[in-house]
PDB file of C-alpha atoms in Angstrom:
ATOM      1  CA  MET A   1       0.080  -0.062   0.181  1.00 64.00           C
ATOM      2  CA  ALA A   2       1.333   3.238  -0.928  1.00 75.00           C
ATOM      3  CA  LEU A   3       0.114   7.015  -0.642  1.00 80.00           C
ATOM      4  CA  PHE A   4       0.234   9.308  -3.389  1.00 76.00           C
ATOM      5  CA  PRO A   5      -0.804  12.995  -3.853  1.00 81.00           C
ATOM      6  CA  CYS A   6      -4.954  13.484  -5.011  1.00 84.00           C
ATOM      7  CA  HIS A   7      -4.731  15.062  -8.297  1.00 77.00           C
ATOM      8  CA  GLU A   8      -7.693  17.407  -7.081  1.00 83.00           C
ATOM      9  CA  CYS A   9      -6.752  18.834  -3.895  1.00 87.00           C
ATOM     10  CA  GLY A  10      -3.425  17.258  -3.016  1.00 83.00           C
ATOM     11  CA  ALA A  11      -4.238  15.406   0.028  1.00 86.00           C
ATOM     12  CA  GLN A  12      -2.409  11.906   0.685  1.00 86.00           C
ATOM     13  CA  ILE A  13      -4.417   8.828  -0.967  1.00 83.00           C
ATOM     14  CA  SER A  14      -3.989   5.331  -0.401  1.00 81.00           C
ATOM     15  CA  SER A  15      -3.470   3.142  -3.991  1.00 76.00           C
ATOM     16  CA  GLU A  16      -6.167   0.995  -2.378  1.00 82.00           C
ATOM     17  CA  ALA A  17      -8.876   3.852  -1.684  1.00 82.00           C
ATOM     18  CA  LYS A  18     -11.766   4.294  -4.105  1.00 85.00           C
ATOM     19  CA  SER A  19     -11.609   7.743  -3.520  1.00 86.00           C
ATOM     20  CA  CYS A  20      -9.898  10.843  -2.120  1.00 86.00           C
ATOM     21  CA  PRO A  21     -11.388  11.148   1.847  1.00 85.00           C
ATOM     22  CA  SER A  22     -10.925  14.773   1.416  1.00 86.00           C
ATOM     23  CA  CYS A  23     -12.808  15.655  -1.457  1.00 87.00           C
ATOM     24  CA  GLY A  24     -14.250  12.769  -2.949  1.00 86.00           C
ATOM     25  CA  ALA A  25     -12.253  12.714  -6.071  1.00 84.00           C
ATOM     26  CA  LYS A  26     -11.648   9.315  -7.853  1.00 82.00           C
ATOM     27  CA  PRO A  27      -7.910   8.631  -7.860  1.00 76.00           C
ATOM     28  CA  ARG A  28      -5.734   8.483 -10.849  1.00 72.00           C
ATOM     29  CA  PRO A  29      -2.962   5.517 -10.534  1.00 64.00           C
ATOM     30  CA  PRO A  30       0.353   7.089  -9.910  1.00 61.00           C
ATOM     31  CA  GLN A  31       2.403   7.895 -12.970  1.00 67.00           C
ATOM     32  CA  ILE A  32       5.728   5.569 -12.935  1.00 63.00           C
ATOM     33  CA  PRO A  33       8.452   7.003 -15.088  1.00 65.00           C
ATOM     34  CA  LEU A  34       9.123   5.386 -18.082  1.00 55.00           C
ATOM     35  CA  LEU A  35      12.484   4.004 -17.611  1.00 60.00           C
ATOM     36  CA  LYS A  36      11.301   2.237 -13.997  1.00 64.00           C
ATOM     37  CA  GLN A  37       8.356   0.593 -16.149  1.00 63.00           C
ATOM     38  CA  PRO A  38       8.807  -3.088 -17.485  1.00 68.00           C
ATOM     39  CA  ARG A  39      10.441  -2.940 -20.770  1.00 70.00           C
ATOM     40  CA  GLY A  40      10.888   0.931 -20.614  1.00 69.00           C
ATOM     41  CA  TYR A  41      14.354   0.778 -21.849  1.00 74.00           C
ATOM     42  CA  LEU A  42      13.122  -1.372 -24.710  1.00 75.00           C
ATOM     43  CA  LYS A  43      10.379   1.428 -25.519  1.00 80.00           C
ATOM     44  CA  ILE A  44      13.272   4.106 -25.650  1.00 81.00           C
ATOM     45  CA  ALA A  45      15.647   2.337 -27.811  1.00 82.00           C
ATOM     46  CA  PHE A  46      12.698   1.406 -30.494  1.00 84.00           C
ATOM     47  CA  ALA A  47      11.753   5.100 -30.313  1.00 87.00           C
ATOM     48  CA  LEU A  48      15.541   6.265 -31.046  1.00 87.00           C
ATOM     49  CA  PHE A  49      16.127   3.786 -33.818  1.00 88.00           C
ATOM     50  CA  PHE A  50      12.795   4.797 -35.424  1.00 86.00           C
ATOM     51  CA  GLY A  51      13.437   8.158 -35.387  1.00 83.00           C
ATOM     52  CA  TRP A  52      17.429   7.500 -36.665  1.00 81.00           C
ATOM     53  CA  VAL A  53      15.398   5.702 -39.718  1.00 81.00           C
ATOM     54  CA  VAL A  54      13.142   8.665 -40.415  1.00 81.00           C
ATOM     55  CA  PHE A  55      16.079  11.203 -40.125  1.00 78.00           C
ATOM     56  CA  GLN A  56      18.057   8.695 -42.714  1.00 75.00           C
ATOM     57  CA  PHE A  57      15.387   8.659 -45.288  1.00 75.00           C
ATOM     58  CA  ALA A  58      14.359  12.506 -44.881  1.00 71.00           C
ATOM     59  CA  GLY A  59      18.052  13.055 -45.969  1.00 63.00           C
ATOM     60  CA  GLY A  60      20.056  12.843 -43.033  1.00 58.00           C
ATOM     61  CA  GLY A  61      20.113  16.741 -42.304  1.00 56.00           C
ATOM     62  CA  ARG A  62      22.392  17.146 -44.940  1.00 59.00           C
ATOM     63  CA  PRO A  63      22.380  19.583 -48.078  1.00 60.00           C
ATOM     64  CA  GLU A  64      21.905  17.724 -51.165  1.00 62.00           C
ATOM     65  CA  GLN A  65      25.299  17.116 -52.888  1.00 61.00           C
ATOM     66  CA  PRO A  66      25.660  17.833 -56.491  1.00 60.00           C
ATOM     67  CA  PRO A  67      26.684  15.003 -58.621  1.00 54.00           C
ATOM     68  CA  GLU A  68      30.407  14.608 -59.386  1.00 55.00           C
ATOM     69  CA  LYS A  69      31.728  16.267 -62.621  1.00 57.00           C
ATOM     70  CA  PRO A  70      33.464  13.799 -64.529  1.00 55.00           C
ATOM     71  CA  VAL A  71      37.581  14.787 -64.712  1.00 63.00           C
ATOM     72  CA  ALA A  72      40.105  14.055 -67.250  1.00 70.00           C
ATOM     73  CA  CYS A  73      41.659  10.871 -66.800  1.00 70.00           C
ATOM     74  CA  PHE A  74      43.721   8.489 -69.014  1.00 71.00           C
ATOM     75  CA  GLU A  75      42.592   5.309 -70.523  1.00 69.00           C
ATOM     76  CA  GLU A  76      44.052   3.312 -67.629  1.00 66.00           C
ATOM     77  CA  GLN A  77      42.847   5.593 -64.770  1.00 70.00           C
ATOM     78  CA  CYS A  78      39.268   6.174 -66.161  1.00 69.00           C
ATOM     79  CA  ARG A  79      36.516   4.619 -63.891  1.00 67.00           C
ATOM     80  CA  GLY A  80      33.176   5.371 -65.540  1.00 72.00           C
ATOM     81  CA  ALA A  81      30.814   4.274 -68.113  1.00 74.00           C
ATOM     82  CA  GLU A  82      30.542   7.751 -69.660  1.00 78.00           C
ATOM     83  CA  SER A  83      34.360   8.089 -70.161  1.00 80.00           C
ATOM     84  CA  GLY A  84      34.938   4.232 -71.140  1.00 82.00           C
ATOM     85  CA  LEU A  85      32.305   4.421 -74.071  1.00 85.00           C
ATOM     86  CA  ALA A  86      33.770   7.731 -74.984  1.00 86.00           C
ATOM     87  CA  ILE A  87      37.232   6.158 -75.358  1.00 87.00           C
ATOM     88  CA  ILE A  88      35.885   3.055 -77.167  1.00 88.00           C
ATOM     89  CA  ARG A  89      33.856   5.317 -79.675  1.00 90.00           C
ATOM     90  CA  ALA A  90      37.043   7.392 -80.293  1.00 90.00           C
ATOM     91  CA  LYS A  91      39.039   4.024 -81.506  1.00 91.00           C
ATOM     92  CA  ASP A  92      36.097   3.208 -83.686  1.00 91.00           C
ATOM     93  CA  SER A  93      35.942   6.573 -85.274  1.00 90.00           C
ATOM     94  CA  LEU A  94      39.676   6.699 -85.757  1.00 89.00           C
ATOM     95  CA  ARG A  95      39.706   2.743 -87.350  1.00 90.00           C
ATOM     96  CA  THR A  96      37.406   4.189 -90.038  1.00 89.00           C
ATOM     97  CA  HIS A  97      40.258   6.646 -91.438  1.00 87.00           C
ATOM     98  CA  LEU A  98      42.881   3.870 -91.661  1.00 87.00           C
ATOM     99  CA  LYS A  99      43.836   1.737 -94.478  1.00 88.00           C
ATOM    100  CA  ASP A 100      44.172  -1.351 -91.850  1.00 89.00           C
ATOM    101  CA  PRO A 101      41.518  -0.688 -88.989  1.00 88.00           C
ATOM    102  CA  ASP A 102      42.717  -3.945 -87.282  1.00 90.00           C
ATOM    103  CA  SER A 103      46.321  -2.861 -86.813  1.00 90.00           C
ATOM    104  CA  ALA A 104      45.758   0.370 -84.929  1.00 90.00           C
ATOM    105  CA  ARG A 105      47.714   0.375 -81.916  1.00 91.00           C
ATOM    106  CA  PHE A 106      46.750   3.315 -79.142  1.00 90.00           C
ATOM    107  CA  ASN A 107      48.975   5.270 -76.683  1.00 89.00           C
ATOM    108  CA  GLY A 108      48.319   7.581 -73.994  1.00 88.00           C
ATOM    109  CA  LEU A 109      44.791   7.915 -74.474  1.00 89.00           C
ATOM    110  CA  ARG A 110      43.213  10.580 -72.502  1.00 89.00           C
ATOM    111  CA  TYR A 111      39.512  11.450 -72.199  1.00 88.00           C
ATOM    112  CA  PHE A 112      38.362  15.007 -71.424  1.00 86.00           C
ATOM    113  CA  PRO A 113      34.740  15.740 -70.145  1.00 84.00           C
ATOM    114  CA  PRO A 114      32.639  18.017 -72.159  1.00 81.00           C
ATOM    115  CA  ALA A 115      33.096  21.743 -71.188  1.00 73.00           C
ATOM    116  CA  GLU A 116      30.629  24.488 -71.329  1.00 66.00           C
ATOM    117  CA  SER A 117      30.721  24.855 -74.911  1.00 59.00           C
ATOM    118  CA  SER A 118      32.250  21.740 -76.364  1.00 74.00           C
ATOM    119  CA  LEU A 119      32.034  18.095 -76.686  1.00 83.00           C
ATOM    120  CA  ALA A 120      33.751  15.257 -74.619  1.00 85.00           C
ATOM    121  CA  ALA A 121      37.089  14.594 -76.414  1.00 89.00           C
ATOM    122  CA  VAL A 122      39.545  11.501 -76.484  1.00 91.00           C
ATOM    123  CA  CYS A 123      43.075  12.721 -77.395  1.00 91.00           C
ATOM    124  CA  GLY A 124      46.221  10.264 -77.765  1.00 91.00           C
ATOM    125  CA  SER A 125      48.369   8.702 -80.560  1.00 92.00           C
ATOM    126  CA  PHE A 126      48.460   5.963 -82.367  1.00 91.00           C
ATOM    127  CA  ASN A 127      50.317   3.766 -85.060  1.00 90.00           C
ATOM    128  CA  ALA A 128      48.591   1.476 -87.802  1.00 90.00           C
ATOM    129  CA  ARG A 129      49.807  -0.118 -90.782  1.00 89.00           C
ATOM    130  CA  ASN A 130      49.869   1.777 -94.191  1.00 84.00           C
ATOM    131  CA  SER A 131      49.025   0.617 -97.833  1.00 82.00           C
ATOM    132  CA  PHE A 132      52.392  -1.115 -98.194  1.00 87.00           C
ATOM    133  CA  GLY A 133      52.007  -3.236 -95.016  1.00 85.00           C
ATOM    134  CA  GLY A 134      54.324  -1.478 -92.977  1.00 88.00           C
ATOM    135  CA  PHE A 135      53.478   0.809 -89.885  1.00 87.00           C
ATOM    136  CA  SER A 136      53.605   4.343 -90.536  1.00 81.00           C
ATOM    137  CA  ASP A 137      54.687   7.036 -87.936  1.00 83.00           C
ATOM    138  CA  VAL A 138      53.177   7.400 -84.733  1.00 87.00           C
ATOM    139  CA  ASP A 139      50.428  10.586 -85.167  1.00 88.00           C
ATOM    140  CA  ARG A 140      48.334  12.115 -82.677  1.00 91.00           C
ATOM    141  CA  PHE A 141      44.556  12.363 -82.795  1.00 92.00           C
ATOM    142  CA  ILE A 142      41.549  13.982 -81.452  1.00 91.00           C
ATOM    143  CA  SER A 143      38.058  12.423 -81.699  1.00 91.00           C
ATOM    144  CA  LEU A 144      34.826  14.081 -80.539  1.00 89.00           C
ATOM    145  CA  GLY A 145      32.774  10.890 -80.619  1.00 85.00           C
ATOM    146  CA  THR A 146      32.278  10.557 -84.429  1.00 88.00           C
ATOM    147  CA  PRO A 147      34.208   9.854 -87.588  1.00 88.00           C
ATOM    148  CA  SER A 148      33.479  13.274 -88.898  1.00 89.00           C
ATOM    149  CA  LEU A 149      34.327  14.685 -85.635  1.00 89.00           C
ATOM    150  CA  THR A 150      37.931  12.730 -85.595  1.00 89.00           C
ATOM    151  CA  TYR A 151      41.005  14.651 -86.515  1.00 91.00           C
ATOM    152  CA  ILE A 152      44.263  13.427 -87.441  1.00 90.00           C
ATOM    153  CA  GLU A 153      47.544  15.352 -87.222  1.00 89.00           C
ATOM    154  CA  ALA A 154      49.174  14.315 -90.565  1.00 85.00           C
ATOM    155  CA  GLN A 155      45.716  14.941 -92.167  1.00 84.00           C
ATOM    156  CA  ALA A 156      43.637  17.788 -90.431  1.00 81.00           C
ATOM    157  CA  THR A 157      44.062  21.340 -91.000  1.00 83.00           C
ATOM    158  CA  GLU A 158      44.392  23.465 -88.043  1.00 88.00           C
ATOM    159  CA  PHE A 159      45.428  20.359 -85.817  1.00 89.00           C
ATOM    160  CA  GLN A 160      47.383  22.451 -83.236  1.00 90.00           C
ATOM    161  CA  ALA A 161      44.464  24.846 -82.499  1.00 89.00           C
ATOM    162  CA  ARG A 162      42.012  22.080 -81.990  1.00 88.00           C
ATOM    163  CA  TRP A 163      44.668  20.008 -79.714  1.00 89.00           C
ATOM    164  CA  ALA A 164      44.973  23.002 -77.595  1.00 88.00           C
ATOM    165  CA  LYS A 165      41.297  23.689 -77.138  1.00 87.00           C
ATOM    166  CA  TYR A 166      40.182  20.047 -76.639  1.00 85.00           C
ATOM    167  CA  CYS A 167      43.489  18.561 -74.968  1.00 86.00           C
ATOM    168  CA  PRO A 168      44.716  20.918 -72.641  1.00 84.00           C
ATOM    169  CA  GLY A 169      47.782  19.703 -70.681  1.00 80.00           C
ATOM    170  CA  MET A 170      48.918  16.845 -73.004  1.00 76.00           C
TER     171      MET A 170
END
């Protein structure tokens, strides 16, 4: 038998009493703190876990990050579908200009992502068999993804200007 205060008048009431002896109010059962209730810690742990899940799905309070911009990379270092596909297209586009497309050997290919006013570019050098079956000199090339936008140093006019524009730092 425990005593607790009446919610109306504040007089002490027995936990077994049906009403307050002072004012006649029906007693409310005493409030047991959450941590002293059976499974109280479990309820708190569940509430914290639920709050964490909601917080994570709502964005975690972090500002949304802009997507990473692709960076220039050499063929061996490129990690991504965009750069890998651009390099494959560049090789195929260059092969359309060659006498023996299957003999092409590529060196130092580098992918450059599109800038604000230009296309993605793949720059590098290549060597391939000529009409006589021998390998020609190593030539530089720039490919913007299609055969009509692929430039070979020995064949294109203003190649140096294009190289400076599409292949900076090479």
